[in-house]
C-alpha cells in the first residue's frame, strides 16, 4: 500500500517538475531537455531491438532519418498539413521502410544482423546525399512550415515558441513511452524476451520467431521515426547527418550507458549523455573522445549500465527480505 | 519649341533621377570609416596560443566554427583573425558603447560541422553567454542556422566566410544577418570575367562540393561564362561529398574530358587533397579557385605543381600588394610576431603573412567593431542602422560597401595568377620580394570592377524591389 502511494507521489512530483521546468530552468535548458527527450525516445525504440529482442543494429539512424525526412517533406509539399498528421507521416515512413527491410533482416541475427544494418544505413545515407532534388543533399531540407498544434475551434498552440515545443515534446515522449511500455508488458512482449534468451525454445513452443522479430522491428522503427520527426520539427531542418553512422551509434552509446534491457535505462542514459556532452563541450573540443572513454569504462566495469549499477547497489545496501533469507540459508 | 524645352528637362531629370545616384553609389573610393594602422594598440604581447580574453561586462562575439573534426584548421584560421582584431581594440582601451568603455571578448563556439550541434551551440551562446554577435562560419548550411538563431533571439549574425547567395535571398533574409564577404555568384562571374578577358583557355571542368555552396559556386561560374565568355565550353561537371579523401575517380574524368582549367570552390581539407592528388596523378592543369592558397599544402606540391593556379580573392588588390608605409608597418607587426612568438599551430607557413583569407576575415571583423563603435551601442537595432549602406576601407586600401537592402557587401575583386618565387616581386614589393620560396604564389593581378560583379540581388525580397544593383 505504502509502495503504491509513494509511486503515485513520485509520478505527481515528476509531472509538476516537468510542467514547471521551463520556468525553473530557462530557455536554454528547456531546449536541452527537448534534445534529451528526442534521444530518449530514439534510444528506447532501439532498446526494443537490443535489450528486449537481442538484436544489435548499427543502422537504426535510417528509421530516425526516415521519420525526419517524412515529416519535413510532407510539411514542405502538402499545403495546410496539420502537425499531428505530419508526425504520423514520419512514423509511417519509418514503419514502411522497416516493412520493406524486414523480410530480409528478420531471418538473421547476431553479427549478420548488425552488419546488414550498417550496410543499409550507409545506403540510406548515400541516397540522401545523392537524391539532392528530394532530400536537399548535404544541406538537407530546412525552413519548412511548422503548423501549430490545433484542435479546430478550441485551441491553437504555436510550437515554434521554445516553451510550447517543450510541452509538445514532453507529451510526445510520454505517449510514446506509455505505448512502448504496454507493448513490452503484453504477452507478446514476453515472447520477444524469449526470442532474445532462447530463440530455438520459442520456436519449439510453436511461436513464429521471424514474424515476432518483424513485429518488434516495425514497432521499433516506427518510434524511431517519431523521434526523427520531432528532431526535424525541433531543428526545422533535417539533413543527411541524421542518417549517418554516428547517429546510429548515439542510441547504442546511450543504451549501453543507461542499461541494456532495462526499460528506463535508455531514458536515464539519454540524460547522462546530455549532461556529459553539455559539461565536456564547455571545456574541451573533444567531446566524442570523452564519451568514447566513458563508454569503454562502462563496458569494462558496469556492463549492465547505470540501471544495472543501481540495482546492484540496491541489492548490496538494501537487501530484500527474501535475499536476506537466502543469504542466511546459504551461510 | 516644345522639344527644345522637353528634351533638356527630360535629360536633366534622367541625370538627377538616375545618373546622379548611380554615380554616387558606384563610388568606392570614399569610405565612412577606415582601418587606421597608426591608431593600433601595442600588439607585441599578442599570442593566439595564450590569448588574453577579458570577461565580465564586455562586447561578446561568439566565434561559431569547426574547432574539432576534419575542418578544425578552419576554426584556427578564424580564431587568430578575430582574436587579433579584439586584442588590438582591447589594447586601445575598448569601445565606448552604451556610455561605457567595454573590451571585446571572443568566445569559441564549436559547431563540429554538424547542424544540430550548430543550433545548440548558437543557443547556448545567445541564451547563456549573452553574446552580442554570432560570427561565422565554415559551411553555408551552418551559417543558415546561425542566421536563423540570430533572427530568433535578435542578435547580430556576422557572416564573413559562408559565401552562398541564398543566405540573403527573399526566403532566408534576416535584418540581423550581415554578409561582409564576397558571394558565390560574384566569385563565379568574377572568374568567368577574368577568363573572358584572357581568352587563353576555353575548356572548363567544374568540380565542387556537393552542398548548397558548391552548387551555387558552379551556377555563378556558368552564368558568368554565358555573360562574359560565351564561346567557352564546360566539358564536365561533378560534385563530390564533403571531406572526400579519394579524388582519383573525378581526376580521371577530368583528364579524359580534355579540360584546360578546373574550376573549384573546394575548401580545406578537400582543396589540399584535390591539388595534391591531381599532381600525384600527373595532372598539371591549372585550378581556378578561392581557397587553394593554403601555403602548407602548396609547399607539399612544390613550385612547379602550383605554378599557374588562378586565385580570386577578396583581399588582393592591384599590384603591388604593399602601397603605403602604414600597410607595411601592419604587415611587419604580424610577421614579426609569427617569426618570434607564436607556437603551433600558428607558427606554420599558413599564418606567416596574415594576408589572403586570414587578412580578409581579420579586416571584416574590424569593420564589425568599427560599426559597433559608431553605433555606440551593442543594441542590434542601432548596429543595423549604422551598417546598412556603410562603407569601410581595409588596411590595403580596398573599400567595401554594405548594400542596405539585402546586407551584402559590394567590392572590387582581384584575380591573381600564381607564379614562381622570382616573379612574385611584382606583387610582394618589399624584401625578401617573394611570398614563399617553396611554392608558386600570387603574382600579377587583374581587377574585376565592382559594377561587373555586383552581388546577386533577389528581386523577390521586398526591401530590394525597384533598387539598382547598388541597392540605391
Tab-separated table of C-alpha atoms in Angstrom, chain B:
chain	number	residue	atom	x	y	z
B	1	UNK	CA	9.710	74.947	-79.027
B	2	UNK	CA	8.168	72.094	-77.101
B	3	UNK	CA	11.088	69.743	-77.891
B	4	UNK	CA	13.611	72.436	-77.014
B	5	UNK	CA	12.184	72.547	-73.523
B	6	UNK	CA	11.144	68.939	-73.166
B	7	UNK	CA	14.450	67.284	-74.112
B	8	UNK	CA	16.654	69.262	-71.681
B	9	UNK	CA	14.090	68.789	-68.926
B	10	UNK	CA	13.981	65.021	-69.505
B	11	UNK	CA	17.759	64.867	-69.751
B	12	UNK	CA	18.102	66.841	-66.520
B	13	UNK	CA	15.561	64.588	-64.812
B	14	UNK	CA	17.415	61.494	-66.004
B	15	UNK	CA	20.704	62.815	-64.672
B	16	UNK	CA	19.186	63.799	-61.359
B	17	UNK	CA	16.894	60.837	-61.021
B	18	UNK	CA	19.095	58.000	-62.177
B	19	UNK	CA	22.511	59.155	-63.244
B	20	UNK	CA	23.457	61.004	-60.114
B	21	UNK	CA	22.583	58.288	-57.620
B	22	UNK	CA	24.404	55.792	-59.837
B	23	UNK	CA	27.476	57.977	-59.932
B	24	UNK	CA	27.432	58.391	-56.162
B	25	UNK	CA	26.653	54.755	-55.498
B	26	UNK	CA	29.362	53.463	-57.774
B	27	UNK	CA	31.962	55.395	-55.836
B	28	UNK	CA	34.026	53.004	-53.723
B	29	UNK	CA	36.848	55.481	-53.273
B	30	UNK	CA	35.275	57.172	-50.273
B	31	UNK	CA	34.582	55.417	-47.018
B	32	UNK	CA	32.626	56.283	-43.885
B	33	UNK	CA	35.373	54.731	-41.785
B	34	UNK	CA	38.695	53.097	-42.368
B	35	UNK	CA	41.207	50.926	-40.617
B	36	UNK	CA	43.985	53.116	-39.304
B	37	UNK	CA	47.244	51.396	-38.522
B	38	UNK	CA	48.588	54.351	-36.558
B	39	UNK	CA	45.738	54.075	-34.059
B	40	UNK	CA	46.519	50.444	-33.241
B	41	UNK	CA	47.412	49.355	-29.754
B	42	UNK	CA	50.679	47.716	-28.787
B	43	UNK	CA	50.382	44.249	-30.290
B	44	UNK	CA	53.747	42.950	-29.083
B	45	UNK	CA	52.097	40.714	-26.490
B	46	UNK	CA	49.564	39.188	-28.870
B	47	UNK	CA	49.823	35.428	-28.743
B	48	UNK	CA	46.982	33.242	-30.070
B	49	UNK	CA	48.387	30.331	-28.064
B	50	UNK	CA	47.913	32.263	-24.832
B	51	UNK	CA	45.082	34.652	-25.598
B	52	UNK	CA	44.201	37.345	-23.111
B	53	UNK	CA	40.414	37.266	-23.117
B	54	UNK	CA	38.536	39.722	-20.939
B	55	UNK	CA	35.361	38.650	-19.173
B	56	UNK	CA	32.519	40.393	-17.372
B	57	UNK	CA	30.726	43.362	-18.897
B	58	UNK	CA	32.194	43.068	-22.392
B	59	UNK	CA	31.215	43.161	-26.047
B	60	UNK	CA	30.807	39.447	-26.648
B	61	UNK	CA	31.499	37.827	-30.005
B	62	UNK	CA	30.819	34.112	-30.392
B	63	UNK	CA	33.121	32.606	-32.979
B	64	UNK	CA	30.941	29.800	-34.341
B	65	UNK	CA	33.124	27.429	-36.346
B	66	UNK	CA	34.635	23.969	-36.594
B	67	UNK	CA	37.155	23.595	-33.803
B	68	UNK	CA	37.093	19.817	-33.998
B	69	UNK	CA	36.647	17.329	-36.800
B	70	UNK	CA	38.164	17.380	-40.283
B	71	UNK	CA	37.809	21.156	-40.721
B	72	UNK	CA	39.308	22.095	-37.335
B	73	UNK	CA	42.084	24.041	-39.066
B	74	UNK	CA	39.473	26.420	-40.467
B	75	UNK	CA	38.412	27.247	-36.917
B	76	UNK	CA	42.023	28.119	-36.056
B	77	UNK	CA	42.207	30.438	-39.080
B	78	UNK	CA	39.088	32.289	-37.962
B	79	UNK	CA	40.243	32.339	-34.356
B	80	UNK	CA	43.521	34.143	-34.933
B	81	UNK	CA	41.847	36.568	-37.351
B	82	UNK	CA	39.144	37.617	-34.891
B	83	UNK	CA	41.366	37.444	-31.836
B	84	UNK	CA	43.872	39.829	-33.421
B	85	UNK	CA	41.203	42.474	-34.002
B	86	UNK	CA	39.765	42.003	-30.495
B	87	UNK	CA	43.205	42.193	-28.893
B	88	UNK	CA	44.008	45.379	-30.766
B	89	UNK	CA	40.760	47.049	-29.738
B	90	UNK	CA	41.280	45.935	-26.130
B	91	UNK	CA	44.801	47.371	-26.114
B	92	UNK	CA	43.295	50.653	-27.282
B	93	UNK	CA	41.076	50.562	-24.203
B	94	UNK	CA	37.962	49.087	-25.744
B	95	UNK	CA	34.964	50.644	-27.421
B	96	UNK	CA	32.584	53.191	-25.933
B	97	UNK	CA	29.168	51.568	-26.002
B	98	UNK	CA	26.052	52.493	-24.090
B	99	UNK	CA	28.008	55.132	-22.173
B	100	UNK	CA	30.795	52.820	-21.036
B	101	UNK	CA	34.125	51.663	-22.455
B	102	UNK	CA	33.944	47.932	-22.990
B	103	UNK	CA	36.520	45.372	-24.004
B	104	UNK	CA	35.888	42.750	-26.666
B	105	UNK	CA	35.503	39.131	-25.591
B	106	UNK	CA	35.861	36.361	-28.164
B	107	UNK	CA	34.216	33.057	-27.249
B	108	UNK	CA	34.937	29.874	-29.161
B	109	UNK	CA	31.766	28.006	-30.175
B	110	UNK	CA	32.466	24.667	-31.814
B	111	UNK	CA	29.707	23.531	-34.177
B	112	UNK	CA	31.747	20.429	-35.134
B	113	UNK	CA	30.392	20.770	-38.667
B	114	UNK	CA	27.014	19.381	-37.539
B	115	UNK	CA	23.700	21.200	-37.981
B	116	UNK	CA	22.187	20.082	-34.654
B	117	UNK	CA	25.325	20.991	-32.737
B	118	UNK	CA	25.387	24.330	-34.538
B	119	UNK	CA	21.879	25.166	-33.358
B	120	UNK	CA	22.664	24.044	-29.844
B	121	UNK	CA	25.903	25.982	-29.537
B	122	UNK	CA	24.354	29.138	-31.006
B	123	UNK	CA	21.522	28.966	-28.476
B	124	UNK	CA	23.997	28.441	-25.676
B	125	UNK	CA	25.966	31.464	-26.842
B	126	UNK	CA	22.899	33.691	-27.028
B	127	UNK	CA	20.903	32.443	-24.046
B	128	UNK	CA	23.667	31.619	-21.596
B	129	UNK	CA	26.745	33.573	-22.589
B	130	UNK	CA	24.624	36.532	-23.758
B	131	UNK	CA	26.748	37.241	-26.814
B	132	UNK	CA	26.015	40.264	-28.967
B	133	UNK	CA	27.333	38.837	-32.219
B	134	UNK	CA	27.418	35.366	-33.769
B	135	UNK	CA	30.426	35.315	-36.118
B	136	UNK	CA	30.620	32.527	-38.698
B	137	UNK	CA	31.356	30.181	-40.409
B	138	UNK	CA	32.594	27.254	-42.495
B	139	UNK	CA	29.560	25.877	-44.291
B	140	UNK	CA	26.648	27.831	-45.748
B	141	UNK	CA	24.164	25.281	-44.366
B	142	UNK	CA	25.528	26.043	-40.896
B	143	UNK	CA	25.525	29.795	-41.473
B	144	UNK	CA	21.843	29.484	-42.280
B	145	UNK	CA	21.291	28.070	-38.792
B	146	UNK	CA	23.381	30.864	-37.266
B	147	UNK	CA	21.321	33.467	-39.133
B	148	UNK	CA	18.072	31.842	-38.035
B	149	UNK	CA	19.189	31.783	-34.406
B	150	UNK	CA	20.276	35.406	-34.617
B	151	UNK	CA	16.932	36.332	-36.111
B	152	UNK	CA	15.024	34.411	-33.446
B	153	UNK	CA	16.837	35.932	-30.482
B	154	UNK	CA	17.593	39.306	-32.076
B	155	UNK	CA	21.364	39.433	-32.072
B	156	UNK	CA	23.704	40.276	-34.946
B	157	UNK	CA	24.944	37.464	-37.211
B	158	UNK	CA	28.138	38.400	-38.989
B	159	UNK	CA	28.841	36.220	-41.996
B	160	UNK	CA	32.431	36.510	-43.148
B	161	UNK	CA	33.054	33.083	-44.564
B	162	UNK	CA	29.907	31.391	-45.908
B	163	UNK	CA	29.524	32.534	-49.432
B	164	UNK	CA	26.205	31.243	-50.764
B	165	UNK	CA	23.896	33.941	-52.106
B	166	UNK	CA	20.811	32.096	-50.854
B	167	UNK	CA	21.678	33.133	-47.312
B	168	UNK	CA	20.441	36.648	-48.035
B	169	UNK	CA	17.650	35.891	-50.512
B	170	UNK	CA	13.945	36.576	-50.065
B	171	UNK	CA	13.369	33.266	-48.271
B	172	UNK	CA	16.266	33.459	-45.850
B	173	UNK	CA	16.884	37.178	-45.386
B	174	UNK	CA	17.137	38.404	-41.830
B	175	UNK	CA	17.628	42.028	-40.797
B	176	UNK	CA	20.094	40.796	-38.199
B	177	UNK	CA	22.368	38.988	-40.659
B	178	UNK	CA	25.166	40.804	-42.479
B	179	UNK	CA	27.299	39.205	-45.167
B	180	UNK	CA	30.516	41.180	-45.406
B	181	UNK	CA	32.283	38.607	-47.570
B	182	UNK	CA	32.010	38.137	-51.314
B	183	UNK	CA	29.469	35.599	-52.527
B	184	UNK	CA	29.261	32.644	-54.879
B	185	UNK	CA	27.626	34.497	-57.765
B	186	UNK	CA	30.312	37.200	-57.592
B	187	UNK	CA	33.080	34.615	-57.457
B	188	UNK	CA	31.772	32.589	-60.388
B	189	UNK	CA	31.103	35.625	-62.522
B	190	UNK	CA	34.386	37.207	-61.475
B	191	UNK	CA	36.448	34.249	-62.592
B	192	UNK	CA	34.406	33.929	-65.794
B	193	UNK	CA	35.069	37.603	-66.461
B	194	UNK	CA	38.790	37.010	-65.940
B	195	UNK	CA	38.906	34.111	-68.391
B	196	UNK	CA	36.662	36.006	-70.813
B	197	UNK	CA	39.201	38.821	-70.972
B	198	UNK	CA	42.150	36.464	-71.149
B	199	UNK	CA	40.660	34.182	-73.824
B	200	UNK	CA	43.559	31.741	-73.435
B	201	UNK	CA	41.678	28.718	-72.124
B	202	UNK	CA	38.356	27.557	-73.495
B	203	UNK	CA	37.508	24.220	-71.886
B	204	UNK	CA	36.456	24.226	-68.258
B	205	UNK	CA	35.647	21.426	-65.856
B	206	UNK	CA	33.585	22.223	-62.762
B	207	UNK	CA	34.355	20.217	-59.619
B	208	UNK	CA	32.684	21.432	-56.439
B	209	UNK	CA	31.481	20.137	-53.102
B	210	UNK	CA	28.013	18.607	-53.118
B	211	UNK	CA	26.103	21.074	-50.974
B	212	UNK	CA	24.479	24.448	-51.433
B	213	UNK	CA	27.794	26.315	-51.568
B	214	UNK	CA	29.318	24.031	-54.215
B	215	UNK	CA	26.232	24.146	-56.422
B	216	UNK	CA	25.972	27.918	-56.048
B	217	UNK	CA	29.650	28.289	-56.991
B	218	UNK	CA	29.046	26.275	-60.148
B	219	UNK	CA	25.887	28.194	-61.023
B	220	UNK	CA	27.727	31.513	-60.678
B	221	UNK	CA	30.523	30.373	-62.965
B	222	UNK	CA	28.145	29.012	-65.612
B	223	UNK	CA	26.164	32.240	-65.515
B	224	UNK	CA	29.403	34.234	-65.794
B	225	UNK	CA	30.649	32.261	-68.776
B	226	UNK	CA	27.385	32.919	-70.623
B	227	UNK	CA	27.718	36.603	-69.826
B	228	UNK	CA	31.423	37.235	-70.355
B	229	UNK	CA	32.789	34.306	-72.364
B	230	UNK	CA	30.024	32.645	-74.413
B	231	UNK	CA	32.452	30.765	-76.633
B	232	UNK	CA	33.833	28.858	-73.631
B	233	UNK	CA	32.836	25.241	-73.132
B	234	UNK	CA	32.072	23.310	-69.960
B	235	UNK	CA	33.447	19.844	-70.651
B	236	UNK	CA	32.350	18.277	-67.398
B	237	UNK	CA	30.683	18.948	-64.095
B	238	UNK	CA	30.895	16.956	-60.861
B	239	UNK	CA	30.003	17.346	-57.224
B	240	UNK	CA	31.706	15.348	-54.507
B	241	UNK	CA	30.818	14.855	-50.886
B	242	UNK	CA	32.442	17.000	-48.229
B	243	UNK	CA	35.750	15.823	-46.760
B	244	UNK	CA	36.440	13.335	-49.523
B	245	UNK	CA	39.753	11.520	-49.268
B	246	UNK	CA	39.993	9.959	-52.728
B	247	UNK	CA	39.662	12.279	-55.719
B	248	UNK	CA	41.089	9.789	-58.226
B	249	UNK	CA	37.750	8.942	-59.943
B	250	UNK	CA	36.980	12.618	-60.504
B	251	UNK	CA	40.512	13.402	-61.648
B	252	UNK	CA	40.405	10.545	-64.148
B	253	UNK	CA	37.215	12.005	-65.621
B	254	UNK	CA	38.766	15.462	-65.767
B	255	UNK	CA	41.743	14.095	-67.666
B	256	UNK	CA	39.533	12.231	-70.108
B	257	UNK	CA	37.331	15.284	-70.714
B	258	UNK	CA	40.215	17.295	-72.139
B	259	UNK	CA	39.709	20.212	-69.762
B	260	UNK	CA	42.104	23.149	-69.797
B	261	UNK	CA	41.074	24.579	-66.424
B	262	UNK	CA	39.433	23.031	-63.365
B	263	UNK	CA	37.059	25.408	-61.610
B	264	UNK	CA	36.540	24.536	-57.953
B	265	UNK	CA	35.235	26.048	-54.737
B	266	UNK	CA	36.675	23.337	-52.504
B	267	UNK	CA	37.981	24.430	-49.137
B	268	UNK	CA	40.375	22.774	-46.704
B	269	UNK	CA	40.843	19.796	-46.359
B	270	UNK	CA	39.225	18.988	-49.740
B	271	UNK	CA	41.211	21.691	-51.535
B	272	UNK	CA	44.503	20.248	-50.295
B	273	UNK	CA	43.657	16.669	-51.193
B	274	UNK	CA	42.378	17.655	-54.625
B	275	UNK	CA	45.514	19.554	-55.586
B	276	UNK	CA	47.954	17.040	-54.127
B	277	UNK	CA	46.256	14.035	-55.703
B	278	UNK	CA	45.951	15.723	-59.100
B	279	UNK	CA	49.692	16.412	-59.190
B	280	UNK	CA	50.441	12.866	-57.982
B	281	UNK	CA	48.377	11.573	-60.880
B	282	UNK	CA	50.364	13.703	-63.315
B	283	UNK	CA	47.514	16.140	-63.970
B	284	UNK	CA	49.140	19.560	-64.211
B	285	UNK	CA	46.048	21.536	-65.170
B	286	UNK	CA	45.548	24.940	-63.557
B	287	UNK	CA	42.793	25.303	-60.966
B	288	UNK	CA	40.621	28.386	-60.749
B	289	UNK	CA	39.708	28.751	-57.111
B	290	UNK	CA	39.330	30.814	-53.951
B	291	UNK	CA	40.681	28.510	-51.246
B	292	UNK	CA	43.709	26.871	-52.828
B	293	UNK	CA	46.100	29.355	-51.262
B	294	UNK	CA	46.998	27.468	-48.080
B	295	UNK	CA	50.820	27.574	-48.155
B	296	UNK	CA	51.443	24.387	-46.176
B	297	UNK	CA	49.930	22.116	-48.758
B	298	UNK	CA	51.183	24.317	-51.606
B	299	UNK	CA	54.678	23.620	-50.267
B	300	UNK	CA	53.979	19.897	-50.317
B	301	UNK	CA	53.150	20.223	-54.007
B	302	UNK	CA	56.140	22.463	-54.744
B	303	UNK	CA	56.904	25.336	-57.108
B	304	UNK	CA	56.131	23.573	-60.395
B	305	UNK	CA	52.913	21.971	-59.230
B	306	UNK	CA	51.465	25.242	-58.010
B	307	UNK	CA	52.525	27.393	-60.943
B	308	UNK	CA	49.619	28.704	-62.980
B	309	UNK	CA	46.943	28.335	-60.297
B	310	UNK	CA	44.444	31.167	-60.507
B	311	UNK	CA	43.009	32.611	-57.318
B	312	UNK	CA	40.214	35.105	-56.881
B	313	UNK	CA	40.452	36.808	-53.524
B	314	UNK	CA	38.648	39.463	-51.584
B	315	UNK	CA	41.922	40.604	-50.053
B	316	UNK	CA	44.000	41.052	-53.221
B	317	UNK	CA	44.415	44.460	-54.806
B	318	UNK	CA	46.249	45.938	-57.770
B	319	UNK	CA	49.926	45.091	-57.920
B	320	UNK	CA	51.952	45.660	-55.895
B	321	UNK	CA	50.421	44.453	-52.643
B	322	UNK	CA	52.122	46.970	-50.355
B	323	UNK	CA	51.171	50.524	-51.194
B	324	UNK	CA	51.655	52.582	-48.041
B	325	UNK	CA	54.183	52.669	-45.182
B	326	UNK	CA	51.257	52.033	-42.790
B	327	UNK	CA	50.369	48.826	-44.595
B	328	UNK	CA	53.995	47.682	-44.390
B	329	UNK	CA	54.041	48.540	-40.685
B	330	UNK	CA	50.895	46.481	-40.153
B	331	UNK	CA	52.322	43.561	-42.105
B	332	UNK	CA	55.585	43.610	-40.128
B	333	UNK	CA	53.712	43.739	-36.838
B	334	UNK	CA	52.038	40.432	-37.726
B	335	UNK	CA	55.016	38.823	-39.442
B	336	UNK	CA	57.465	39.636	-36.611
B	337	UNK	CA	55.177	38.036	-34.052
B	338	UNK	CA	54.805	34.991	-36.285
B	339	UNK	CA	58.597	34.684	-36.529
B	340	UNK	CA	59.359	35.167	-32.879
B	341	UNK	CA	56.413	34.411	-30.653
B	342	UNK	CA	53.705	32.089	-31.878
B	343	UNK	CA	53.736	28.354	-31.359
B	344	UNK	CA	51.929	25.508	-33.137
B	345	UNK	CA	49.555	25.567	-34.912
B	346	UNK	CA	50.072	29.291	-35.503
B	347	UNK	CA	53.764	29.085	-36.431
B	348	UNK	CA	53.251	27.312	-39.753
B	349	UNK	CA	53.514	28.992	-43.140
B	350	UNK	CA	49.740	29.373	-43.256
B	351	UNK	CA	49.943	32.187	-40.727
B	352	UNK	CA	53.188	33.791	-41.960
B	353	UNK	CA	51.785	36.792	-43.821
B	354	UNK	CA	48.343	37.338	-42.334
B	355	UNK	CA	47.007	38.055	-45.816
B	356	UNK	CA	44.615	36.247	-48.152
B	357	UNK	CA	41.592	34.815	-46.423
B	358	UNK	CA	43.070	35.386	-42.948
B	359	UNK	CA	43.564	39.059	-43.763
B	360	UNK	CA	40.040	39.274	-45.087
B	361	UNK	CA	38.412	37.687	-42.017
B	362	UNK	CA	40.512	39.968	-39.849
B	363	UNK	CA	39.537	43.123	-41.703
B	364	UNK	CA	35.875	42.137	-41.835
B	365	UNK	CA	35.991	41.812	-38.046
B	366	UNK	CA	37.499	45.293	-37.787
B	367	UNK	CA	34.578	46.518	-39.876
B	368	UNK	CA	32.110	44.953	-37.437
B	369	UNK	CA	33.903	46.551	-34.479
B	370	UNK	CA	34.002	49.889	-36.258
B	371	UNK	CA	30.241	49.690	-36.806
B	372	UNK	CA	29.668	48.916	-33.128
B	373	UNK	CA	31.902	51.847	-32.203
B	374	UNK	CA	29.989	54.221	-34.472
B	375	UNK	CA	26.653	52.879	-33.275
B	376	UNK	CA	27.981	53.497	-29.752
B	377	UNK	CA	25.864	50.584	-28.659
B	378	UNK	CA	25.523	46.827	-28.691
B	379	UNK	CA	21.817	47.258	-29.396
B	380	UNK	CA	21.282	45.337	-32.655
B	381	UNK	CA	18.830	47.940	-33.973
B	382	UNK	CA	21.461	50.673	-33.664
B	383	UNK	CA	24.100	48.445	-35.247
B	384	UNK	CA	21.789	47.678	-38.173
B	385	UNK	CA	21.150	51.376	-38.712
B	386	UNK	CA	24.862	52.148	-38.997
B	387	UNK	CA	25.855	49.086	-41.011
B	388	UNK	CA	23.188	49.374	-43.726
B	389	UNK	CA	24.784	51.309	-46.564
B	390	UNK	CA	28.037	51.727	-44.635
B	391	UNK	CA	31.412	51.874	-46.395
B	392	UNK	CA	34.668	50.765	-44.796
B	393	UNK	CA	38.250	50.821	-46.024
B	394	UNK	CA	40.552	47.891	-45.277
B	395	UNK	CA	44.239	48.176	-44.411
B	396	UNK	CA	45.155	47.510	-48.062
B	397	UNK	CA	43.100	50.461	-49.278
B	398	UNK	CA	40.204	48.386	-50.563
B	399	UNK	CA	36.736	49.743	-49.784
B	400	UNK	CA	33.617	47.668	-49.168
B	401	UNK	CA	30.038	48.822	-49.132
B	402	UNK	CA	27.209	47.063	-47.277
B	403	UNK	CA	24.238	47.041	-49.643
B	404	UNK	CA	21.414	48.292	-47.460
B	405	UNK	CA	18.504	46.307	-48.834
B	406	UNK	CA	19.899	42.770	-48.526
B	407	UNK	CA	23.041	43.227	-46.371
B	408	UNK	CA	25.573	42.004	-48.936
B	409	UNK	CA	28.996	43.528	-49.468
B	410	UNK	CA	29.875	45.278	-52.711
B	411	UNK	CA	33.546	45.338	-53.621
B	412	UNK	CA	36.080	45.227	-56.433
B	413	UNK	CA	37.548	41.763	-56.835
B	414	UNK	CA	41.013	40.771	-57.974
B	415	UNK	CA	42.291	37.629	-59.627
B	416	UNK	CA	45.946	36.666	-59.288
B	417	UNK	CA	47.925	34.071	-61.155
B	418	UNK	CA	50.394	32.052	-59.126
B	419	UNK	CA	53.956	32.497	-60.318
B	420	UNK	CA	57.364	31.116	-59.329
B	421	UNK	CA	59.178	32.844	-56.413
B	422	UNK	CA	61.407	35.004	-58.627
B	423	UNK	CA	58.372	36.525	-60.294
B	424	UNK	CA	56.426	37.185	-57.093
B	425	UNK	CA	58.131	40.564	-56.610
B	426	UNK	CA	55.563	42.080	-58.943
B	427	UNK	CA	53.183	41.682	-56.005
B	428	UNK	CA	55.402	41.300	-52.930
B	429	UNK	CA	57.291	44.575	-53.344
B	430	UNK	CA	59.205	44.627	-50.075
B	431	UNK	CA	62.146	42.440	-49.034
B	432	UNK	CA	62.513	39.489	-49.477
B	433	UNK	CA	60.452	40.174	-52.644
B	434	UNK	CA	58.574	36.920	-52.648
B	435	UNK	CA	55.716	35.411	-50.681
B	436	UNK	CA	57.242	31.940	-50.486
B	437	UNK	CA	60.259	30.185	-51.930
B	438	UNK	CA	58.890	26.643	-51.728
B	439	UNK	CA	55.825	27.164	-53.894
B	440	UNK	CA	54.369	29.441	-56.519
B	441	UNK	CA	52.140	32.178	-55.185
B	442	UNK	CA	50.260	35.357	-56.099
B	443	UNK	CA	51.882	37.346	-58.902
B	444	UNK	CA	50.235	39.614	-61.466
B	445	UNK	CA	46.678	40.517	-60.583
B	446	UNK	CA	43.691	41.609	-62.662
B	447	UNK	CA	40.875	43.806	-61.402
B	448	UNK	CA	37.212	42.895	-61.759
B	449	UNK	CA	35.426	46.176	-61.025
B	450	UNK	CA	32.591	46.070	-58.526
B	451	UNK	CA	29.965	47.075	-61.095
B	452	UNK	CA	30.804	43.976	-63.169
B	453	UNK	CA	30.341	41.674	-60.194
B	454	UNK	CA	27.646	43.223	-58.067
B	455	UNK	CA	26.327	40.671	-55.585
B	456	UNK	CA	23.237	38.820	-56.725
B	457	UNK	CA	20.108	40.625	-55.558
B	458	UNK	CA	16.857	38.755	-55.073
B	459	UNK	CA	14.136	40.900	-56.609
B	460	UNK	CA	11.546	38.953	-54.640
B	461	UNK	CA	12.930	40.472	-51.457
B	462	UNK	CA	10.551	43.356	-50.777
B	463	UNK	CA	13.331	45.552	-49.432
B	464	UNK	CA	15.164	45.321	-52.764
B	465	UNK	CA	12.226	45.910	-55.102
B	466	UNK	CA	12.911	48.712	-57.551
B	467	UNK	CA	16.506	49.124	-56.396
B	468	UNK	CA	19.535	49.044	-58.691
B	469	UNK	CA	22.471	46.687	-58.185
B	470	UNK	CA	23.960	49.079	-55.652
B	471	UNK	CA	20.792	48.912	-53.602
B	472	UNK	CA	20.028	52.577	-54.296
